[in-house]
mmCIF file of C-alpha atoms and ligand atoms in Angstrom:
data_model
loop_
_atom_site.group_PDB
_atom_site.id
_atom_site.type_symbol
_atom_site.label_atom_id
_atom_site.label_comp_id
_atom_site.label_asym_id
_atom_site.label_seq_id
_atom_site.Cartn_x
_atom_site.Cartn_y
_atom_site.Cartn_z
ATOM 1 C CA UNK A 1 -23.888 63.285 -9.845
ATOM 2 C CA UNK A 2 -25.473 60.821 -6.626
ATOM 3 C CA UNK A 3 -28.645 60.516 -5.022
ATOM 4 C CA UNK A 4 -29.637 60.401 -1.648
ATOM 5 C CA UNK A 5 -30.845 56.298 -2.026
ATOM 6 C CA UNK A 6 -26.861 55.895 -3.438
ATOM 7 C CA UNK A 7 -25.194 57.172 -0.998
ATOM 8 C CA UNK A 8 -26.614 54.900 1.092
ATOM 9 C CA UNK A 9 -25.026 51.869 -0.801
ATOM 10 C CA UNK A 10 -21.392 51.111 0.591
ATOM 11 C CA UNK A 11 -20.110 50.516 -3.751
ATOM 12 C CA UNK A 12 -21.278 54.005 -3.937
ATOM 13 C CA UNK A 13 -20.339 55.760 -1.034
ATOM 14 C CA UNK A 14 -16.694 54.719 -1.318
ATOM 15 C CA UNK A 15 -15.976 55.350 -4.960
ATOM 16 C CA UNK A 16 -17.333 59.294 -4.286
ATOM 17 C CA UNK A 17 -15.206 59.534 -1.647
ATOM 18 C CA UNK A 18 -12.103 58.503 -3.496
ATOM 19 C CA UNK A 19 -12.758 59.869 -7.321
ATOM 20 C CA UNK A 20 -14.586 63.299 -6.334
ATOM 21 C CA UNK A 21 -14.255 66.547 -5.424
ATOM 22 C CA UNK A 22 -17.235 68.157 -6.301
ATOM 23 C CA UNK A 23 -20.931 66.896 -6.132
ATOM 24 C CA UNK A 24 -24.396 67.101 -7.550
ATOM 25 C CA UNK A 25 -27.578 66.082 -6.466
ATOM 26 C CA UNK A 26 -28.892 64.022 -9.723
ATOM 27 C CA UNK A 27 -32.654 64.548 -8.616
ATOM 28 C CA UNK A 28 -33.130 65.617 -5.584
ATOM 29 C CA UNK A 29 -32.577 68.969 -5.548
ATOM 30 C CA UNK A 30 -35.476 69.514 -8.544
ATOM 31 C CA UNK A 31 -38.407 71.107 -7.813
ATOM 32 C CA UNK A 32 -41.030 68.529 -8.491
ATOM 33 C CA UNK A 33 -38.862 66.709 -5.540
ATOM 34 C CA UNK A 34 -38.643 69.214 -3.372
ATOM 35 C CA UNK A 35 -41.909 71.230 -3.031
ATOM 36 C CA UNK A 36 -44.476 68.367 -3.844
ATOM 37 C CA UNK A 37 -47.006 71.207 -2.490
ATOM 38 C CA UNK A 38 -46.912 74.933 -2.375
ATOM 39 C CA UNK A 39 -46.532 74.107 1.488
ATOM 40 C CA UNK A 40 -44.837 71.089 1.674
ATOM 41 C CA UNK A 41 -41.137 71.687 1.265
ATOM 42 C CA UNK A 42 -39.145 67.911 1.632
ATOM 43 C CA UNK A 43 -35.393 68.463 1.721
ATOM 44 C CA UNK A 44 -34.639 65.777 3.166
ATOM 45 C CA UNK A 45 -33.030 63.659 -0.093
ATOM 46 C CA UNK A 46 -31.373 67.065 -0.794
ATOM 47 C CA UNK A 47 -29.949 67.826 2.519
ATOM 48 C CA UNK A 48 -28.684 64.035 2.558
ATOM 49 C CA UNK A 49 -26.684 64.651 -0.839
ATOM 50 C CA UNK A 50 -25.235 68.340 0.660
ATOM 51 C CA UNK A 51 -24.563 66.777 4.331
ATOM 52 C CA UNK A 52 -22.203 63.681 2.409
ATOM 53 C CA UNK A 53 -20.963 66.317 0.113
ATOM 54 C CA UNK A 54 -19.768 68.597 3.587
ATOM 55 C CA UNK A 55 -18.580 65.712 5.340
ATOM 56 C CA UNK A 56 -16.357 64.743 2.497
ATOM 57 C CA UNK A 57 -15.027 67.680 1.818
ATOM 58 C CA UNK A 58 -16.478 68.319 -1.620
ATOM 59 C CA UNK A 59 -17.722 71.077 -3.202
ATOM 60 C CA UNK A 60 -21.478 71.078 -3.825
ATOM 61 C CA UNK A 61 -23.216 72.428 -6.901
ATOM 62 C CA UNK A 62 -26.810 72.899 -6.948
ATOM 63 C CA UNK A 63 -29.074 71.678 -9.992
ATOM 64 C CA UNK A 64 -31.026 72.963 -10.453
ATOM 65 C CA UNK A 65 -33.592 76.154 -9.460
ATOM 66 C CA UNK A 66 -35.635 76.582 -12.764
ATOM 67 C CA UNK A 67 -36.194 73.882 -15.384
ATOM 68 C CA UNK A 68 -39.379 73.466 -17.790
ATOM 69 C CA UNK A 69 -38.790 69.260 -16.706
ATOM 70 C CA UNK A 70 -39.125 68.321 -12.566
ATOM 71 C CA UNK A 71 -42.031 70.741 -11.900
ATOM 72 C CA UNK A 72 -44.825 70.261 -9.250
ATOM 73 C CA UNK A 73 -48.276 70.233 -10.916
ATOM 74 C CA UNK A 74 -49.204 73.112 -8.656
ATOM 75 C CA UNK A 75 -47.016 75.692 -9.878
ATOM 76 C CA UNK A 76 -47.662 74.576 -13.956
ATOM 77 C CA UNK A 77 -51.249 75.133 -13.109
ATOM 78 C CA UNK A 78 -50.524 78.667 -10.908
ATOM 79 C CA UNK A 79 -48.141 79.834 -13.477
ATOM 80 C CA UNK A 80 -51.036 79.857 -16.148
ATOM 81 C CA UNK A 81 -52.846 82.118 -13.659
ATOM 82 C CA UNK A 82 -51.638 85.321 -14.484
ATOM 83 C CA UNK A 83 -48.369 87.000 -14.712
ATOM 84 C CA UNK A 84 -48.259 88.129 -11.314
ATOM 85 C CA UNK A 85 -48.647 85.024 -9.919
ATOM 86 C CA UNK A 86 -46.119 83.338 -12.397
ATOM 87 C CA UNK A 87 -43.439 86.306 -10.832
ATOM 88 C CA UNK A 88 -44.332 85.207 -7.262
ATOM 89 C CA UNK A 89 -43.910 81.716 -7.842
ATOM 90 C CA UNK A 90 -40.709 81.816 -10.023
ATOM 91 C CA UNK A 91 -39.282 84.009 -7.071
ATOM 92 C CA UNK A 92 -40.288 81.887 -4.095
ATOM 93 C CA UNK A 93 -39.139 78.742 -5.787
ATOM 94 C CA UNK A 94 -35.380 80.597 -6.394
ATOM 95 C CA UNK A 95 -35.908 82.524 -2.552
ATOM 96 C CA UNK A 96 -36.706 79.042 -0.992
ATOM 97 C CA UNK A 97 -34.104 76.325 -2.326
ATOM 98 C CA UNK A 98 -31.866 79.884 -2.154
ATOM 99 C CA UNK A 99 -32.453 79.957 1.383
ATOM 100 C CA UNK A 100 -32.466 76.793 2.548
ATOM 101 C CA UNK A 101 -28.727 75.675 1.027
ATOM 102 C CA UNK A 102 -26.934 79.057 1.062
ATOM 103 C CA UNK A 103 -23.244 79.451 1.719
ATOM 104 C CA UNK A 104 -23.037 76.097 1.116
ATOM 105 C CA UNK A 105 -23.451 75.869 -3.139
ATOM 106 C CA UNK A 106 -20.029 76.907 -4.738
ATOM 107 C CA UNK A 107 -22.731 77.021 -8.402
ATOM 108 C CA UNK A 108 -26.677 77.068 -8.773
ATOM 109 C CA UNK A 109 -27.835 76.179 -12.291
ATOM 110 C CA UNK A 110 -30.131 78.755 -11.637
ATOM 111 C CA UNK A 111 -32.013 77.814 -15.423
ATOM 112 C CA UNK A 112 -31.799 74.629 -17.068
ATOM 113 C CA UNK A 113 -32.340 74.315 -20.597
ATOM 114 C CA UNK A 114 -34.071 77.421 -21.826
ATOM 115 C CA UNK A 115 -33.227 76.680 -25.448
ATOM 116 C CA UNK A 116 -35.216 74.637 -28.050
ATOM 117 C CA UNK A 117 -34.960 75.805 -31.601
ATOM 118 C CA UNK A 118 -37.872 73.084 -32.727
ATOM 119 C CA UNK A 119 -40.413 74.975 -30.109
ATOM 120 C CA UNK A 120 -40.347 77.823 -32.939
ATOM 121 C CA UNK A 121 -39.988 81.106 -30.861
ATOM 122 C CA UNK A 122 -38.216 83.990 -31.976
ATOM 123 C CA UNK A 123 -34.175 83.787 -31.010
ATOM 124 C CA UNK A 124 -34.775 79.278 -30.620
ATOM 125 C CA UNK A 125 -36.267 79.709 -27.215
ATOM 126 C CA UNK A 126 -38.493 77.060 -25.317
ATOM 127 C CA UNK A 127 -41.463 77.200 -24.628
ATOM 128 C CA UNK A 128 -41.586 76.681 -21.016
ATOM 129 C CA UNK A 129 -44.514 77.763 -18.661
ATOM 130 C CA UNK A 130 -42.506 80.396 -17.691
ATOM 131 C CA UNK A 131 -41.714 81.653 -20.986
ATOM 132 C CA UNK A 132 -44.989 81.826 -21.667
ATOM 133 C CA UNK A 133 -46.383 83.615 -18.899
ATOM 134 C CA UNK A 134 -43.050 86.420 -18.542
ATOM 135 C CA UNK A 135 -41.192 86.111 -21.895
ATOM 136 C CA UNK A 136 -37.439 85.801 -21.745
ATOM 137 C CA UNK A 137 -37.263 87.948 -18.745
ATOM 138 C CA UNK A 138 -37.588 85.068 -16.388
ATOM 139 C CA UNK A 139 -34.478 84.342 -16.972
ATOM 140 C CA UNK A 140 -33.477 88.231 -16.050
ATOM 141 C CA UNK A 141 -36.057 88.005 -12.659
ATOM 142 C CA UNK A 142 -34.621 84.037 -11.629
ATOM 143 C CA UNK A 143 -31.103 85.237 -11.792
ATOM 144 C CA UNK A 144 -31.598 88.849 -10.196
ATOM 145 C CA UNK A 145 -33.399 87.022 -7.323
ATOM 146 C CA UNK A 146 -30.857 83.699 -6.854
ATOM 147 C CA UNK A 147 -28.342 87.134 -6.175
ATOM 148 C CA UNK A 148 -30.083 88.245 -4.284
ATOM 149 C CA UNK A 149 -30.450 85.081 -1.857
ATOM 150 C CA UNK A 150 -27.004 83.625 -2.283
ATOM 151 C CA UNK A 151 -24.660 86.295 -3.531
ATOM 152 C CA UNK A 152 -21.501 84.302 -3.373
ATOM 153 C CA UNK A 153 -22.378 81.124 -5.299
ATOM 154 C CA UNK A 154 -21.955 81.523 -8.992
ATOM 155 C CA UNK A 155 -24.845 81.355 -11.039
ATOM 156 C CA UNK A 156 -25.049 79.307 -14.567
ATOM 157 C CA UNK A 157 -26.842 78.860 -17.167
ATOM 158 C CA UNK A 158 -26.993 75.136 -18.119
ATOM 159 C CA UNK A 159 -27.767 73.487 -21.168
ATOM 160 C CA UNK A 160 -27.058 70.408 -23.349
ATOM 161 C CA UNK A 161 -25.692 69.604 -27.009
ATOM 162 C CA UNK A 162 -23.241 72.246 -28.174
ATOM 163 C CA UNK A 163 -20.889 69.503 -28.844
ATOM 164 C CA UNK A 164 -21.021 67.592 -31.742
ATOM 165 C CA UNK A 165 -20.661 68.273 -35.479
ATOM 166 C CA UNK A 166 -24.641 68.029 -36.105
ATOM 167 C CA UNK A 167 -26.636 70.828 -37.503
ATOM 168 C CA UNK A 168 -29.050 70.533 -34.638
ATOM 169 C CA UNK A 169 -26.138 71.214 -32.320
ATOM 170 C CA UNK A 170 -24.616 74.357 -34.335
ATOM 171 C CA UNK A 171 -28.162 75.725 -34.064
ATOM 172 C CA UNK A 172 -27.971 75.758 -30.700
ATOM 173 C CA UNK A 173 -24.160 76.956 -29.811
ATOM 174 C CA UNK A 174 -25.293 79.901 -31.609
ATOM 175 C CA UNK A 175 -28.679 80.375 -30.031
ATOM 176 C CA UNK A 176 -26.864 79.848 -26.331
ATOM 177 C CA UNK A 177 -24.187 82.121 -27.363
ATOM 178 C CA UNK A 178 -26.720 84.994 -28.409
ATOM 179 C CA UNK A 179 -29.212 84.231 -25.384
ATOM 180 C CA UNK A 180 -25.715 84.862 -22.999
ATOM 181 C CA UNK A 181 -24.779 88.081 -25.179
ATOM 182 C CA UNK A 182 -28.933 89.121 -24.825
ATOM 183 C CA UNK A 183 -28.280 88.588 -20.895
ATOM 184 C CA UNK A 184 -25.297 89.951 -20.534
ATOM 185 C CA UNK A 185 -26.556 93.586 -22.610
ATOM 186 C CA UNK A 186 -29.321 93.356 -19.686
ATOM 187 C CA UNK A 187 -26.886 93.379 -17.035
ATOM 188 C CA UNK A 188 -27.972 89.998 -15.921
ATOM 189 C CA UNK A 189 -26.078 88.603 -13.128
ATOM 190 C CA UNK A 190 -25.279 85.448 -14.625
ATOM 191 C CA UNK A 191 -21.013 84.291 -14.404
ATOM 192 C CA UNK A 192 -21.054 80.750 -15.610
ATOM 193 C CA UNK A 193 -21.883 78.466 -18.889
ATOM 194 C CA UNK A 194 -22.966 75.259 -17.749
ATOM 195 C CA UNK A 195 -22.175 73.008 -20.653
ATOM 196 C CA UNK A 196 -23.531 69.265 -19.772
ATOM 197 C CA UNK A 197 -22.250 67.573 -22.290
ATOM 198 C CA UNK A 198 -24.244 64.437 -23.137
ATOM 199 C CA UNK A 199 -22.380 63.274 -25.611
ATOM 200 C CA UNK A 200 -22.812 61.071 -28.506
ATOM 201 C CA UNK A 201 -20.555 57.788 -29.808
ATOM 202 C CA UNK A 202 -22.148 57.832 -32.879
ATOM 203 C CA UNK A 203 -22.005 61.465 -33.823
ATOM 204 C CA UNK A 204 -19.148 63.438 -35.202
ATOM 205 C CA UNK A 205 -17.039 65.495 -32.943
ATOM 206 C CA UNK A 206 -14.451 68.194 -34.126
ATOM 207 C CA UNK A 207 -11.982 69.655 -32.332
ATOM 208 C CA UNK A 208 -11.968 73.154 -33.725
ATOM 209 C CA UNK A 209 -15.148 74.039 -33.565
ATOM 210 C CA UNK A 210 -15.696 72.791 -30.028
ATOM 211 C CA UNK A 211 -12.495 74.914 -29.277
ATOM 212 C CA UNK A 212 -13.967 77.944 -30.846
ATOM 213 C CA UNK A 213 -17.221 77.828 -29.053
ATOM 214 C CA UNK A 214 -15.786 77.550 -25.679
ATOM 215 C CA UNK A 215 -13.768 80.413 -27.211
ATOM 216 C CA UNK A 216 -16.229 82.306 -27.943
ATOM 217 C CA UNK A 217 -18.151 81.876 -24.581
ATOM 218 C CA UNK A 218 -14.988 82.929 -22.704
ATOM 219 C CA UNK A 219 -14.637 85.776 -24.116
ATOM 220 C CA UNK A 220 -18.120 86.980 -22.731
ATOM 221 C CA UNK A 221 -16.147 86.747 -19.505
ATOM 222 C CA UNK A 222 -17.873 84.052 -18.134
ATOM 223 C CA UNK A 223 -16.816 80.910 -16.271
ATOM 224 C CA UNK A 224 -17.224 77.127 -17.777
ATOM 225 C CA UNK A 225 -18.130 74.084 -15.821
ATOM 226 C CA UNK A 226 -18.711 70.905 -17.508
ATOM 227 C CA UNK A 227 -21.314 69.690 -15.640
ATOM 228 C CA UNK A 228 -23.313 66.337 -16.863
ATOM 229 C CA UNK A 229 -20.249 64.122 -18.877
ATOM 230 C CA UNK A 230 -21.477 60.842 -20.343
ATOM 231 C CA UNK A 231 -21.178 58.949 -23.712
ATOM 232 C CA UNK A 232 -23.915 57.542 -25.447
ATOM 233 C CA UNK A 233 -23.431 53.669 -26.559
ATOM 234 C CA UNK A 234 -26.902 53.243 -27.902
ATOM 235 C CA UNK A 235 -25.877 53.091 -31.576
ATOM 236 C CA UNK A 236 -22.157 50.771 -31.353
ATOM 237 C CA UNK A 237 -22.131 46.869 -31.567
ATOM 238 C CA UNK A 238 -22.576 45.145 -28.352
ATOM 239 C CA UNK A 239 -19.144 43.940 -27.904
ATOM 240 C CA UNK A 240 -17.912 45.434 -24.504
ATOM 241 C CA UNK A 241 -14.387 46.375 -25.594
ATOM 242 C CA UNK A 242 -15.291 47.921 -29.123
ATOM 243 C CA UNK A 243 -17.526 50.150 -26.972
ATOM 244 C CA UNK A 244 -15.361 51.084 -24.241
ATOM 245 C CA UNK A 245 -12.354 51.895 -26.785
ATOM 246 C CA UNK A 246 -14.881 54.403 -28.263
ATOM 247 C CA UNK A 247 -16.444 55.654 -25.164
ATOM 248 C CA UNK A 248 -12.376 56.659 -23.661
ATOM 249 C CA UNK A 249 -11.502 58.112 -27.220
ATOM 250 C CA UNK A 250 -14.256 60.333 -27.512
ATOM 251 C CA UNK A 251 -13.953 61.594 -23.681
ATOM 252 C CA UNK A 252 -9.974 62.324 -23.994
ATOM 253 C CA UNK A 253 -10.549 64.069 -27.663
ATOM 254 C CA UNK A 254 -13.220 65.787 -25.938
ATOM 255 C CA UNK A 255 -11.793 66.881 -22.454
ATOM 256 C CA UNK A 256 -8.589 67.405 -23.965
ATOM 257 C CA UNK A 257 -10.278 70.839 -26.011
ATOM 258 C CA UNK A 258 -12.057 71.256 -23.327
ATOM 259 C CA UNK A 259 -9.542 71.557 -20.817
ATOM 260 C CA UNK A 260 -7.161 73.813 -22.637
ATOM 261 C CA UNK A 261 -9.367 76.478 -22.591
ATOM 262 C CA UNK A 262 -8.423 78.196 -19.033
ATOM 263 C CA UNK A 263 -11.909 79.260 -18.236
ATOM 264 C CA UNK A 264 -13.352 75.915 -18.015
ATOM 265 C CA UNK A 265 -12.710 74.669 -14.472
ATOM 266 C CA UNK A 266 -14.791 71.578 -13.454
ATOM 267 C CA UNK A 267 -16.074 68.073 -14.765
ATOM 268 C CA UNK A 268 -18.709 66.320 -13.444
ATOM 269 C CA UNK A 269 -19.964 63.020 -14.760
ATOM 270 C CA UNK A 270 -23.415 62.238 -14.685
ATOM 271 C CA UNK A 271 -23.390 59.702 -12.330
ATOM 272 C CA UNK A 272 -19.745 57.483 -11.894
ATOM 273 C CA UNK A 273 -20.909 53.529 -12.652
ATOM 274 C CA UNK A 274 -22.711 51.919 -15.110
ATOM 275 C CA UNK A 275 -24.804 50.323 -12.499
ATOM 276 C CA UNK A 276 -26.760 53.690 -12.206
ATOM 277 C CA UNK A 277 -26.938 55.957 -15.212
ATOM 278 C CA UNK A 278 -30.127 57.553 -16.695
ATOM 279 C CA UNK A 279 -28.819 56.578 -20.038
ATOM 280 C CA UNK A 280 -29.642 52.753 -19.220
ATOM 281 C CA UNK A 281 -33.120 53.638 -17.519
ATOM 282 C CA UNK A 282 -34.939 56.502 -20.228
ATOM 283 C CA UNK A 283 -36.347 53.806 -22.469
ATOM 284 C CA UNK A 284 -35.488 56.308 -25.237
ATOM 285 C CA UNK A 285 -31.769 56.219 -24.091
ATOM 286 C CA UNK A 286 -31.855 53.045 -23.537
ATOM 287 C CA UNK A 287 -29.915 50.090 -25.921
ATOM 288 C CA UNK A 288 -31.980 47.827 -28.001
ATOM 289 C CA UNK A 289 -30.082 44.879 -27.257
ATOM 290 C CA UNK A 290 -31.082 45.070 -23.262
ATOM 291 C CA UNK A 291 -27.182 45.290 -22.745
ATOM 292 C CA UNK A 292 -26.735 48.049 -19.997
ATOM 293 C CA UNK A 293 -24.955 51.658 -21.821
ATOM 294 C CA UNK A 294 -21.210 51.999 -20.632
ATOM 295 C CA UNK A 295 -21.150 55.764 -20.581
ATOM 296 C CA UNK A 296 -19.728 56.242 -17.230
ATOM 297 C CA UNK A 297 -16.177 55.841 -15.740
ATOM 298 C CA UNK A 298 -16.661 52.473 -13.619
ATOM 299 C CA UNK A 299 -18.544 49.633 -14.629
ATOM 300 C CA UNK A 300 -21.589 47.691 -12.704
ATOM 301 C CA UNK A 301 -19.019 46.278 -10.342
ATOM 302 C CA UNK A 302 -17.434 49.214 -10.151
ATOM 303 C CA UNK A 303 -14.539 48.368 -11.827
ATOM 304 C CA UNK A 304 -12.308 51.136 -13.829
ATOM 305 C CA UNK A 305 -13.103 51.349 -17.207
ATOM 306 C CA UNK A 306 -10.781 52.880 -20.477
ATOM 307 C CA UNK A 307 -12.920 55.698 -19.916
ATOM 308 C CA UNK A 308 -11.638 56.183 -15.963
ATOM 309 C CA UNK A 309 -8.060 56.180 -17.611
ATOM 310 C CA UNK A 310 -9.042 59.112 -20.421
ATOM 311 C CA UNK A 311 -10.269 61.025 -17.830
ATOM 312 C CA UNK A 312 -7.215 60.751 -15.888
ATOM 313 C CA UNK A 313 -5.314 61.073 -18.943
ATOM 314 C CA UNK A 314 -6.544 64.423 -19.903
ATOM 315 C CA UNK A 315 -6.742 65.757 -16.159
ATOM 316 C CA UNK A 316 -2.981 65.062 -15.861
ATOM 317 C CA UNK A 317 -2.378 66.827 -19.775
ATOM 318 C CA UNK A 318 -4.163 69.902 -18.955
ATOM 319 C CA UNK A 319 -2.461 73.229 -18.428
ATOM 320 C CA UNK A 320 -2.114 74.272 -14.306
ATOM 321 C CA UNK A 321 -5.426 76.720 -13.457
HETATM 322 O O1 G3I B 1 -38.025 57.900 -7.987
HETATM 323 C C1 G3I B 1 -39.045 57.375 -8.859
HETATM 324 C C2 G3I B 1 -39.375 55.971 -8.434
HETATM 325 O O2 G3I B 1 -39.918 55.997 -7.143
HETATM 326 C C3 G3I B 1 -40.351 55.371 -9.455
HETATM 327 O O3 G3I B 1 -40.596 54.036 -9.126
HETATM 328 C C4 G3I B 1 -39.785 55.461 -10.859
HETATM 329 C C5 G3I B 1 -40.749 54.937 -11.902
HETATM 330 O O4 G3I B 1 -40.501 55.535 -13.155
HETATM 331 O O5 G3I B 1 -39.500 56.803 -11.136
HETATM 332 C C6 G3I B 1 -38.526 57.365 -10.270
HETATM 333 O O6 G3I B 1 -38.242 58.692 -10.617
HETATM 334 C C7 G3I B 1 -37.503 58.870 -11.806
HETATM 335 C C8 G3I B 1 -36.183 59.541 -11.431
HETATM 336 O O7 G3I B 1 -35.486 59.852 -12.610
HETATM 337 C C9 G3I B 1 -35.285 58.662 -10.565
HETATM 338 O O8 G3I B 1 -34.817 57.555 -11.294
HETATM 339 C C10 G3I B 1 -38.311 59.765 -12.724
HETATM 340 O O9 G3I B 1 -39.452 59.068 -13.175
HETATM 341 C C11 G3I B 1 -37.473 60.177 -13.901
HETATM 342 O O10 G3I B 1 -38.192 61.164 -14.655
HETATM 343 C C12 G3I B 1 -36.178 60.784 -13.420
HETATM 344 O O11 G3I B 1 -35.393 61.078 -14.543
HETATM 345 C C13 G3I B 1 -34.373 62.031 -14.354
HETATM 346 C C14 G3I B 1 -34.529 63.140 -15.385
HETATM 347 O O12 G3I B 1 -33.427 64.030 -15.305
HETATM 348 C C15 G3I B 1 -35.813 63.934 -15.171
HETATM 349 O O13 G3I B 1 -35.793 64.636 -13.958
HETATM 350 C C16 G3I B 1 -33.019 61.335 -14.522
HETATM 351 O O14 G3I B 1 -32.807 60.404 -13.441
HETATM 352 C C17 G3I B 1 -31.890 62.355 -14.542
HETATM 353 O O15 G3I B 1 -30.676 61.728 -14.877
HETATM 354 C C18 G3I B 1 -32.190 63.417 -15.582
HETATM 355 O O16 G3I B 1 -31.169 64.382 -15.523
HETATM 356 C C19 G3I B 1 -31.210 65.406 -16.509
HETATM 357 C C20 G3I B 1 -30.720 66.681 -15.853
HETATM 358 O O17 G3I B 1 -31.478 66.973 -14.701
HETATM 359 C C21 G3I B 1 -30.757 67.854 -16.825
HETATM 360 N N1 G3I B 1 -30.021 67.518 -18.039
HETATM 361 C C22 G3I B 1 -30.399 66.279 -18.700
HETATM 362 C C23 G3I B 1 -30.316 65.109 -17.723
HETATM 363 C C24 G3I B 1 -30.643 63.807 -18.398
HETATM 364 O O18 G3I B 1 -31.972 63.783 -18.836
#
């Protein structure tokens, strides 16, 4: 994951070009960032990310069309209006970022994050302005119309922790894996789990029932990308090398499951040096100590880290696709 203001910085720039294949836009592809007003459409941060991605030679995946976080004030407010006007504006927000980048995406995370079991809906959905205003069909009417506007990119779902060995997180492999099987009995044109996979240093990871749920989720048919890798230091000891040592082992247990199961066929890692990671700026992410997280492959000076070498580790272990 980049931004249009780090592509611009040489460190940056280069270590894309080498490391990656396939990229996506951290921010500036959102909504808030990219329709500030109903008739004010800036793409320019956007278009900056997809022109660097083209003239690379990387795939580009597009993050994200609908998300409860990122929206414009104007369309909160117009959703609340009535359910007509909620349709319209769900459908022109897929129809224009559809429009304006198609042919071009190889996967839209058409919805981000629909789930959240502690909003207390029926079947752990949020409860997003959109939910609100259509139900769980916006999900149906997003996907139906990002089809309709790009019918060759695959279209995901996307959502975060479904990986660790936390109650919170079983709650919500199974309420991802019954929204898909709810989507899929509508005839939904969805193809792809987007799993981000934020994960956790401090929380317990097990092999076999990651394994299963990816399991599980493949045999709905659909693709998996992994699509927003980082660890979480927040909770481990300052020392630099305790933390990196447990940053590399929990990425190689973790991409090793990950990578044996044939339908998952990308990583991406949110963001690729410690200098820039969302982790080190959300003061809730953020450590106590001041220290800056190390939950990315390079460090600030863009330096390989043990977690570079897990990465490459498990890439070179996993079975041909
Ligand atoms: O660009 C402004 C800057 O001009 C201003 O001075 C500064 C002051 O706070 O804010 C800057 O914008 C921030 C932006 O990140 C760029 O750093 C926003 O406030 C901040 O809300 C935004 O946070 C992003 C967050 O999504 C919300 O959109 C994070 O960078 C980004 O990493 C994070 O990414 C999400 C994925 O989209 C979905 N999955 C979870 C993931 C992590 O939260």
């Amino acid at each position: 994951a980049t931004s249009a203001r780090h592509i611009d910085i040489s460190e940056f720039a280069a270590a894309l070009q080498r490391e990656c294949s396939i990229l996506v836009g951290e921010n500036d592809f959102k909504w808030r960032n990219t329709q500030p007003q109903p008739d004010r459409k800036t793409w320019g941060h956007a278009e900056a990310v997809a022109n660097f991605a083209q003239r690379h030679k990387m795939q580009l995946r597009g993050h994200t069309m609908i998300w409860h976080e990122a929206m414009p004030p104007w369309a909160l407010e117009g959703i609340k209006e009535s359910r007509e006007r909620a349709t319209q504006i769900l459908r022109d927000r897929v129809n224009s970022i559809g429009a304006q980048f198609r042919g071009r995406i190889a996967t839209w995370d058409v919805v981000n994050e629909a789930i959240e079991r502690r909003d207390g809906l029926r079947h752990g959905m949020r409860n997003s302005a959109f939910f609100s205003a259509l139900g769980e069909g916006y999900l149906d009417l997003a996907f139906a119309t990002a089809k309709e506007i790009d019918p060759a990119a695959h279209r995901a779902y996307n959502d975060f922790g479904m990986d660790h060995e936390v109650d919170w997180q079983r709650d919500r492999r199974r309420d991802v894996l019954t929204l898909l099987e709810r989507l899929q009995a509508r005839k939904v044109p969805i193809d792809t789990l987007g799993i981000q996979a934020h994960l956790r240093a401090d929380l317990p990871f097990r092999e076999n029932t990651f394994r299963t749920f990816l399991r599980r989720v493949a045999d709905l048919g659909l693709r998996i990308e992994i699509t927003e890798f980082d660890v979480n230091d927040r909770a481990l000891p300052a020392d630099t090398a305790i933390r990196d040592k447990a940053v590399a082992d929990l990425t190689r247990r973790y991409l090793d499951v990950a990578l044996d199961e044939p339908k998952v066929v990308s990583v991406l890692t949110w963001g690729i040096s410690d200098r820039h990671s969302w982790l080190s700026d959300m003061p809730d992410r953020r450590r106590a100590d001041g220290l800056r997280q190390r939950g990315l492959p390079f460090d600030e000076v863009f330096q390989r880290k043990p977690m570079w070498h897990a990465i490459a580790k498990a890439f070179d272990a996993a079975p041909a696709r």
